[in-house]
């Protein structure tokens, strides 16, 4: 199934959480001179035009990044993310929004390498076009789960892996977790970020159970929900499992989450942040 297009959802509340965390993790990785490897299992198009028919059809970015891009009350923990988005848009006009490869490109250096996987025939073309002037980036139209495992451990022994599947298939929930568990056995010191939508709580509970019964250590779980769980169809929230998070990340999220509730949520919104597995 290759129907999913992230262009419909670019810049929404889920992207705000996911990409602010990714920005903080990559910023942390660049504090050491030694190079690192960035691996993205489901890369998407790289960059999205918010004026195109996809973004305009849903308008999800208007209830996400558009509400906070020029907000003077944004916490310091969001500064590197928001400044990155601002640097891509001139005159305070929100015209483009980066996917995870666009976020990564802003942080990686000459000594770092990037590996991007995408299967969708249209998005892979957009991704290749986006990466034309990007040094040490490797783009492949292939299965991202296998791609991740084939690259570990990286020669530098420093790495960030983002697994961000579309979850078109229910099997993706367990497949994504199993991929990280397998990756961890090959490269236990890497930082792994796994994004998930909150659609059916039992699927997320199963992900948590699979992690807690594995060999994985130092796992942080963060979640932001616009409304309470429901049996109705549709995404009510978003979350991340983060293996080996930077030591400051939990404190930074303690600033970001209440801010997101105030600016992007309502009285029905809620968030959680917990160390699911100790170091």
mmCIF file of C-alpha atoms in Angstrom:
data_model
loop_
_atom_site.group_PDB
_atom_site.id
_atom_site.type_symbol
_atom_site.label_atom_id
_atom_site.label_comp_id
_atom_site.label_asym_id
_atom_site.label_seq_id
_atom_site.Cartn_x
_atom_site.Cartn_y
_atom_site.Cartn_z
ATOM 1 C CA UNK A 1 0.000 0.000 0.000
ATOM 2 C CA UNK A 2 1.468 3.317 -1.104
ATOM 3 C CA UNK A 3 -1.452 5.705 -0.817
ATOM 4 C CA UNK A 4 -0.140 7.718 2.141
ATOM 5 C CA UNK A 5 1.145 11.223 1.339
ATOM 6 C CA UNK A 6 2.530 13.268 4.202
ATOM 7 C CA UNK A 7 1.897 16.449 2.195
ATOM 8 C CA UNK A 8 -1.669 16.393 3.565
ATOM 9 C CA UNK A 9 -0.358 16.526 7.147
ATOM 10 C CA UNK A 10 2.868 18.562 6.923
ATOM 11 C CA UNK A 11 3.275 20.961 9.817
ATOM 12 C CA UNK A 12 0.416 19.585 11.910
ATOM 13 C CA UNK A 13 0.519 19.143 15.688
ATOM 14 C CA UNK A 14 2.148 15.711 15.339
ATOM 15 C CA UNK A 15 4.941 17.194 13.223
ATOM 16 C CA UNK A 16 5.506 19.897 15.834
ATOM 17 C CA UNK A 17 6.210 17.278 18.498
ATOM 18 C CA UNK A 18 8.161 14.912 16.264
ATOM 19 C CA UNK A 19 10.323 17.550 14.601
ATOM 20 C CA UNK A 20 11.005 19.578 17.731
ATOM 21 C CA UNK A 21 12.346 16.381 19.338
ATOM 22 C CA UNK A 22 14.330 15.482 16.214
ATOM 23 C CA UNK A 23 15.839 18.985 16.182
ATOM 24 C CA UNK A 24 16.890 18.711 19.823
ATOM 25 C CA UNK A 25 18.437 15.273 19.283
ATOM 26 C CA UNK A 26 20.385 16.367 16.198
ATOM 27 C CA UNK A 27 21.505 19.580 17.869
ATOM 28 C CA UNK A 28 22.854 17.494 20.740
ATOM 29 C CA UNK A 29 24.714 15.186 18.330
ATOM 30 C CA UNK A 30 26.522 18.113 16.712
ATOM 31 C CA UNK A 31 28.039 19.210 20.031
ATOM 32 C CA UNK A 32 30.783 16.647 19.524
ATOM 33 C CA UNK A 33 33.175 17.072 16.627
ATOM 34 C CA UNK A 34 33.091 13.393 15.703
ATOM 35 C CA UNK A 35 30.738 12.593 12.867
ATOM 36 C CA UNK A 36 27.495 10.653 13.159
ATOM 37 C CA UNK A 37 25.119 8.782 10.886
ATOM 38 C CA UNK A 38 21.494 9.849 10.399
ATOM 39 C CA UNK A 39 19.113 7.159 9.121
ATOM 40 C CA UNK A 40 15.487 7.874 8.124
ATOM 41 C CA UNK A 41 13.343 4.811 7.379
ATOM 42 C CA UNK A 42 10.299 6.571 5.859
ATOM 43 C CA UNK A 43 11.581 9.892 4.582
ATOM 44 C CA UNK A 44 8.743 11.350 2.540
ATOM 45 C CA UNK A 45 9.364 14.203 0.111
ATOM 46 C CA UNK A 46 11.927 16.185 2.121
ATOM 47 C CA UNK A 47 10.190 19.550 1.804
ATOM 48 C CA UNK A 48 6.530 20.519 1.493
ATOM 49 C CA UNK A 49 4.844 23.525 -0.096
ATOM 50 C CA UNK A 50 2.061 24.675 2.206
ATOM 51 C CA UNK A 51 0.276 26.482 -0.613
ATOM 52 C CA UNK A 52 -0.211 23.327 -2.683
ATOM 53 C CA UNK A 53 -3.480 21.440 -2.982
ATOM 54 C CA UNK A 54 -2.528 18.745 -0.472
ATOM 55 C CA UNK A 55 -1.730 21.036 2.455
ATOM 56 C CA UNK A 56 -4.596 23.368 1.614
ATOM 57 C CA UNK A 57 -7.123 20.541 1.392
ATOM 58 C CA UNK A 58 -6.682 19.609 5.053
ATOM 59 C CA UNK A 59 -5.205 22.837 6.434
ATOM 60 C CA UNK A 60 -3.671 20.843 9.282
ATOM 61 C CA UNK A 61 -0.614 23.113 9.455
ATOM 62 C CA UNK A 62 -2.902 26.005 10.431
ATOM 63 C CA UNK A 63 -3.606 24.238 13.737
ATOM 64 C CA UNK A 64 0.044 23.247 14.115
ATOM 65 C CA UNK A 65 3.168 25.158 13.144
ATOM 66 C CA UNK A 66 1.225 28.250 12.004
ATOM 67 C CA UNK A 67 0.010 28.875 15.557
ATOM 68 C CA UNK A 68 3.474 29.018 17.090
ATOM 69 C CA UNK A 69 5.940 30.013 14.357
ATOM 70 C CA UNK A 70 6.118 33.658 15.449
ATOM 71 C CA UNK A 71 5.045 33.285 19.063
ATOM 72 C CA UNK A 72 7.138 35.323 21.497
ATOM 73 C CA UNK A 73 6.025 33.058 24.362
ATOM 74 C CA UNK A 74 7.584 29.897 22.902
ATOM 75 C CA UNK A 75 9.905 28.173 25.411
ATOM 76 C CA UNK A 76 13.653 28.121 24.883
ATOM 77 C CA UNK A 77 13.504 24.387 24.175
ATOM 78 C CA UNK A 78 11.665 25.116 20.914
ATOM 79 C CA UNK A 79 14.116 27.755 19.735
ATOM 80 C CA UNK A 80 16.265 25.576 17.467
ATOM 81 C CA UNK A 81 13.171 24.046 15.826
ATOM 82 C CA UNK A 82 11.317 27.315 15.292
ATOM 83 C CA UNK A 83 14.413 29.174 14.094
ATOM 84 C CA UNK A 84 14.974 26.405 11.544
ATOM 85 C CA UNK A 85 11.406 26.765 10.206
ATOM 86 C CA UNK A 86 11.777 30.544 10.118
ATOM 87 C CA UNK A 87 15.048 30.287 8.199
ATOM 88 C CA UNK A 88 13.207 28.472 5.404
ATOM 89 C CA UNK A 89 10.467 31.092 5.158
ATOM 90 C CA UNK A 90 11.051 34.719 4.240
ATOM 91 C CA UNK A 91 9.230 37.799 5.535
ATOM 92 C CA UNK A 92 7.374 35.831 8.219
ATOM 93 C CA UNK A 93 5.289 34.121 5.529
ATOM 94 C CA UNK A 94 4.812 30.414 6.204
ATOM 95 C CA UNK A 95 5.197 28.908 2.728
ATOM 96 C CA UNK A 96 7.258 25.739 3.182
ATOM 97 C CA UNK A 97 7.614 23.123 5.866
ATOM 98 C CA UNK A 98 10.435 20.562 6.063
ATOM 99 C CA UNK A 99 9.935 16.849 6.436
ATOM 100 C CA UNK A 100 12.404 14.939 8.594
ATOM 101 C CA UNK A 101 15.091 15.019 5.839
ATOM 102 C CA UNK A 102 14.696 18.801 5.698
ATOM 103 C CA UNK A 103 15.171 18.975 9.462
ATOM 104 C CA UNK A 104 18.239 16.739 9.295
ATOM 105 C CA UNK A 105 19.814 18.677 6.433
ATOM 106 C CA UNK A 106 19.894 21.786 8.615
ATOM 107 C CA UNK A 107 22.006 20.031 11.253
ATOM 108 C CA UNK A 108 24.316 17.531 9.549
ATOM 109 C CA UNK A 109 27.896 18.585 8.846
ATOM 110 C CA UNK A 110 30.605 17.548 6.406
ATOM 111 C CA UNK A 111 31.740 14.762 8.736
ATOM 112 C CA UNK A 112 28.198 13.340 9.054
ATOM 113 C CA UNK A 113 26.378 11.001 6.666
ATOM 114 C CA UNK A 114 22.646 10.606 5.954
ATOM 115 C CA UNK A 115 20.714 7.625 4.618
ATOM 116 C CA UNK A 116 17.139 8.216 3.473
ATOM 117 C CA UNK A 117 14.620 5.533 2.489
ATOM 118 C CA UNK A 118 11.286 6.054 0.742
ATOM 119 C CA UNK A 119 9.059 3.720 -1.294
ATOM 120 C CA UNK A 120 6.388 6.041 -2.721
ATOM 121 C CA UNK A 121 7.155 6.637 -6.444
ATOM 122 C CA UNK A 122 6.205 10.322 -6.344
ATOM 123 C CA UNK A 123 7.791 11.175 -3.009
ATOM 124 C CA UNK A 124 11.064 9.440 -3.897
ATOM 125 C CA UNK A 125 11.377 11.740 -6.904
ATOM 126 C CA UNK A 126 10.723 14.810 -4.771
ATOM 127 C CA UNK A 127 13.225 13.503 -2.214
ATOM 128 C CA UNK A 128 15.925 12.958 -4.826
ATOM 129 C CA UNK A 129 15.366 16.467 -6.173
ATOM 130 C CA UNK A 130 15.581 17.896 -2.650
ATOM 131 C CA UNK A 131 18.864 16.081 -1.989
ATOM 132 C CA UNK A 132 20.675 17.069 -5.205
ATOM 133 C CA UNK A 133 23.088 19.512 -3.543
ATOM 134 C CA UNK A 134 23.390 17.643 -0.260
ATOM 135 C CA UNK A 135 26.779 16.029 0.288
ATOM 136 C CA UNK A 136 27.135 12.593 1.859
ATOM 137 C CA UNK A 137 23.445 11.767 1.541
ATOM 138 C CA UNK A 138 22.295 8.404 0.183
ATOM 139 C CA UNK A 139 18.720 8.065 -1.060
ATOM 140 C CA UNK A 140 17.166 4.676 -1.777
ATOM 141 C CA UNK A 141 13.743 3.599 -2.983
ATOM 142 C CA UNK A 142 13.584 0.524 -0.829
ATOM 143 C CA UNK A 143 12.158 -0.921 2.370
ATOM 144 C CA UNK A 144 13.208 1.328 5.236
ATOM 145 C CA UNK A 145 12.954 -1.324 7.925
ATOM 146 C CA UNK A 146 15.535 -3.507 6.226
ATOM 147 C CA UNK A 147 17.529 -0.451 5.252
ATOM 148 C CA UNK A 148 17.970 0.561 8.882
ATOM 149 C CA UNK A 149 19.197 -2.876 9.925
ATOM 150 C CA UNK A 150 21.627 -3.078 7.012
ATOM 151 C CA UNK A 151 23.428 0.107 8.064
ATOM 152 C CA UNK A 152 24.080 -0.759 11.704
ATOM 153 C CA UNK A 153 26.382 -0.348 13.433
ATOM 154 C CA UNK A 154 27.678 2.758 11.612
ATOM 155 C CA UNK A 155 31.467 3.124 11.256
ATOM 156 C CA UNK A 156 31.472 6.183 13.545
ATOM 157 C CA UNK A 157 29.601 4.291 16.289
ATOM 158 C CA UNK A 158 27.431 7.405 16.607
ATOM 159 C CA UNK A 159 23.974 7.469 15.073
ATOM 160 C CA UNK A 160 20.379 8.708 15.070
ATOM 161 C CA UNK A 161 17.653 6.528 13.581
ATOM 162 C CA UNK A 162 14.161 7.868 12.870
ATOM 163 C CA UNK A 163 11.423 5.341 12.152
ATOM 164 C CA UNK A 164 8.289 7.139 11.049
ATOM 165 C CA UNK A 165 6.010 4.754 9.102
ATOM 166 C CA UNK A 166 2.606 5.792 7.735
ATOM 167 C CA UNK A 167 0.841 3.023 9.685
ATOM 168 C CA UNK A 168 -1.363 2.244 6.683
ATOM 169 C CA UNK A 169 -1.128 -1.350 7.837
ATOM 170 C CA UNK A 170 -1.855 -2.367 11.425
ATOM 171 C CA UNK A 171 1.257 -4.579 11.280
ATOM 172 C CA UNK A 172 3.437 -1.457 11.169
ATOM 173 C CA UNK A 173 3.005 -0.938 14.923
ATOM 174 C CA UNK A 174 4.743 -4.166 15.867
ATOM 175 C CA UNK A 175 7.055 -4.184 12.848
ATOM 176 C CA UNK A 176 8.479 -0.794 13.800
ATOM 177 C CA UNK A 177 9.116 -1.900 17.386
ATOM 178 C CA UNK A 178 10.692 -5.183 16.295
ATOM 179 C CA UNK A 179 12.990 -3.288 13.927
ATOM 180 C CA UNK A 180 14.277 -1.125 16.779
ATOM 181 C CA UNK A 181 14.731 -4.151 19.038
ATOM 182 C CA UNK A 182 16.780 -5.882 16.325
ATOM 183 C CA UNK A 183 18.704 -2.673 15.632
ATOM 184 C CA UNK A 184 19.472 -2.283 19.336
ATOM 185 C CA UNK A 185 21.119 -5.720 19.446
ATOM 186 C CA UNK A 186 23.465 -4.534 16.669
ATOM 187 C CA UNK A 187 24.010 -0.986 17.917
ATOM 188 C CA UNK A 188 22.953 -0.439 21.524
ATOM 189 C CA UNK A 189 24.405 3.066 21.894
ATOM 190 C CA UNK A 190 22.463 4.668 19.035
ATOM 191 C CA UNK A 191 19.550 7.038 19.543
ATOM 192 C CA UNK A 192 16.294 5.693 18.085
ATOM 193 C CA UNK A 193 13.146 7.776 17.602
ATOM 194 C CA UNK A 194 9.911 5.951 16.801
ATOM 195 C CA UNK A 195 6.848 8.050 15.959
ATOM 196 C CA UNK A 196 3.311 6.720 16.330
ATOM 197 C CA UNK A 197 -0.251 8.025 15.961
ATOM 198 C CA UNK A 198 -2.798 7.561 18.727
ATOM 199 C CA UNK A 199 -5.694 5.859 16.939
ATOM 200 C CA UNK A 200 -6.297 2.669 18.917
ATOM 201 C CA UNK A 201 -4.846 2.565 22.427
ATOM 202 C CA UNK A 202 -4.458 -1.215 22.453
ATOM 203 C CA UNK A 203 -1.958 -1.003 19.577
ATOM 204 C CA UNK A 204 0.222 1.411 21.535
ATOM 205 C CA UNK A 205 -0.067 -0.677 24.680
ATOM 206 C CA UNK A 206 1.227 -3.626 22.657
ATOM 207 C CA UNK A 207 4.186 -1.541 21.473
ATOM 208 C CA UNK A 208 5.011 -0.671 25.097
ATOM 209 C CA UNK A 209 4.745 -4.318 26.136
ATOM 210 C CA UNK A 210 7.031 -5.417 23.305
ATOM 211 C CA UNK A 211 9.653 -2.899 24.364
ATOM 212 C CA UNK A 212 9.489 -3.681 28.080
ATOM 213 C CA UNK A 213 9.976 -7.413 27.483
ATOM 214 C CA UNK A 214 12.966 -6.809 25.179
ATOM 215 C CA UNK A 215 16.647 -6.104 25.853
ATOM 216 C CA UNK A 216 16.216 -2.400 25.126
ATOM 217 C CA UNK A 217 17.308 -0.017 27.899
ATOM 218 C CA UNK A 218 16.858 3.715 28.497
ATOM 219 C CA UNK A 219 13.509 4.251 26.756
ATOM 220 C CA UNK A 220 11.563 7.502 27.059
ATOM 221 C CA UNK A 221 7.923 7.761 25.959
ATOM 222 C CA UNK A 222 6.252 11.086 25.218
ATOM 223 C CA UNK A 223 2.693 11.650 24.082
ATOM 224 C CA UNK A 224 0.502 14.640 23.267
ATOM 225 C CA UNK A 225 -3.216 14.093 22.647
ATOM 226 C CA UNK A 226 -5.685 16.703 21.452
ATOM 227 C CA UNK A 227 -8.523 14.761 23.075
ATOM 228 C CA UNK A 228 -9.157 11.632 25.103
ATOM 229 C CA UNK A 229 -8.996 8.165 23.567
ATOM 230 C CA UNK A 230 -12.079 7.225 21.591
ATOM 231 C CA UNK A 231 -13.496 4.296 19.650
ATOM 232 C CA UNK A 232 -14.277 6.635 16.776
ATOM 233 C CA UNK A 233 -12.067 6.607 13.686
ATOM 234 C CA UNK A 234 -9.255 9.147 13.485
ATOM 235 C CA UNK A 235 -6.030 10.239 15.165
ATOM 236 C CA UNK A 236 -6.558 11.875 18.553
ATOM 237 C CA UNK A 237 -2.910 12.216 19.505
ATOM 238 C CA UNK A 238 0.706 11.540 18.712
ATOM 239 C CA UNK A 239 3.660 10.033 20.510
ATOM 240 C CA UNK A 240 7.295 9.029 20.387
ATOM 241 C CA UNK A 241 9.376 6.237 21.851
ATOM 242 C CA UNK A 242 12.973 7.449 22.211
ATOM 243 C CA UNK A 243 15.806 5.027 22.968
ATOM 244 C CA UNK A 244 18.948 6.605 24.463
ATOM 245 C CA UNK A 245 17.599 10.176 24.505
ATOM 246 C CA UNK A 246 20.013 13.049 25.127
ATOM 247 C CA UNK A 247 20.261 13.633 28.860
ATOM 248 C CA UNK A 248 18.469 17.006 28.714
ATOM 249 C CA UNK A 249 15.600 15.913 26.488
ATOM 250 C CA UNK A 250 13.191 14.976 29.263
ATOM 251 C CA UNK A 251 13.606 18.398 30.879
ATOM 252 C CA UNK A 252 13.150 20.112 27.523
ATOM 253 C CA UNK A 253 9.938 18.189 26.896
ATOM 254 C CA UNK A 254 8.666 19.288 30.307
ATOM 255 C CA UNK A 255 8.705 22.809 28.826
ATOM 256 C CA UNK A 256 7.387 21.901 25.381
ATOM 257 C CA UNK A 257 4.381 19.757 26.338
ATOM 258 C CA UNK A 258 2.432 22.248 28.487
ATOM 259 C CA UNK A 259 3.172 24.916 25.889
ATOM 260 C CA UNK A 260 1.746 22.684 23.139
ATOM 261 C CA UNK A 261 -1.375 22.082 25.223
ATOM 262 C CA UNK A 262 -1.871 25.825 25.695
ATOM 263 C CA UNK A 263 -1.207 26.842 22.097
ATOM 264 C CA UNK A 264 -2.357 23.833 20.054
ATOM 265 C CA UNK A 265 -4.783 22.044 22.366
ATOM 266 C CA UNK A 266 -7.799 22.676 24.565
ATOM 267 C CA UNK A 267 -9.142 21.722 27.970
ATOM 268 C CA UNK A 268 -9.668 18.218 26.578
ATOM 269 C CA UNK A 269 -5.999 17.846 25.618
ATOM 270 C CA UNK A 270 -3.476 15.906 27.680
ATOM 271 C CA UNK A 271 0.156 14.833 27.620
ATOM 272 C CA UNK A 272 2.388 12.249 29.247
ATOM 273 C CA UNK A 273 6.139 11.919 29.650
ATOM 274 C CA UNK A 274 7.650 8.872 31.301
ATOM 275 C CA UNK A 275 10.810 6.820 31.464
ATOM 276 C CA UNK A 276 9.323 3.565 30.243
ATOM 277 C CA UNK A 277 12.568 1.585 30.704
ATOM 278 C CA UNK A 278 15.436 2.675 32.943
ATOM 279 C CA UNK A 279 19.020 3.053 31.756
#
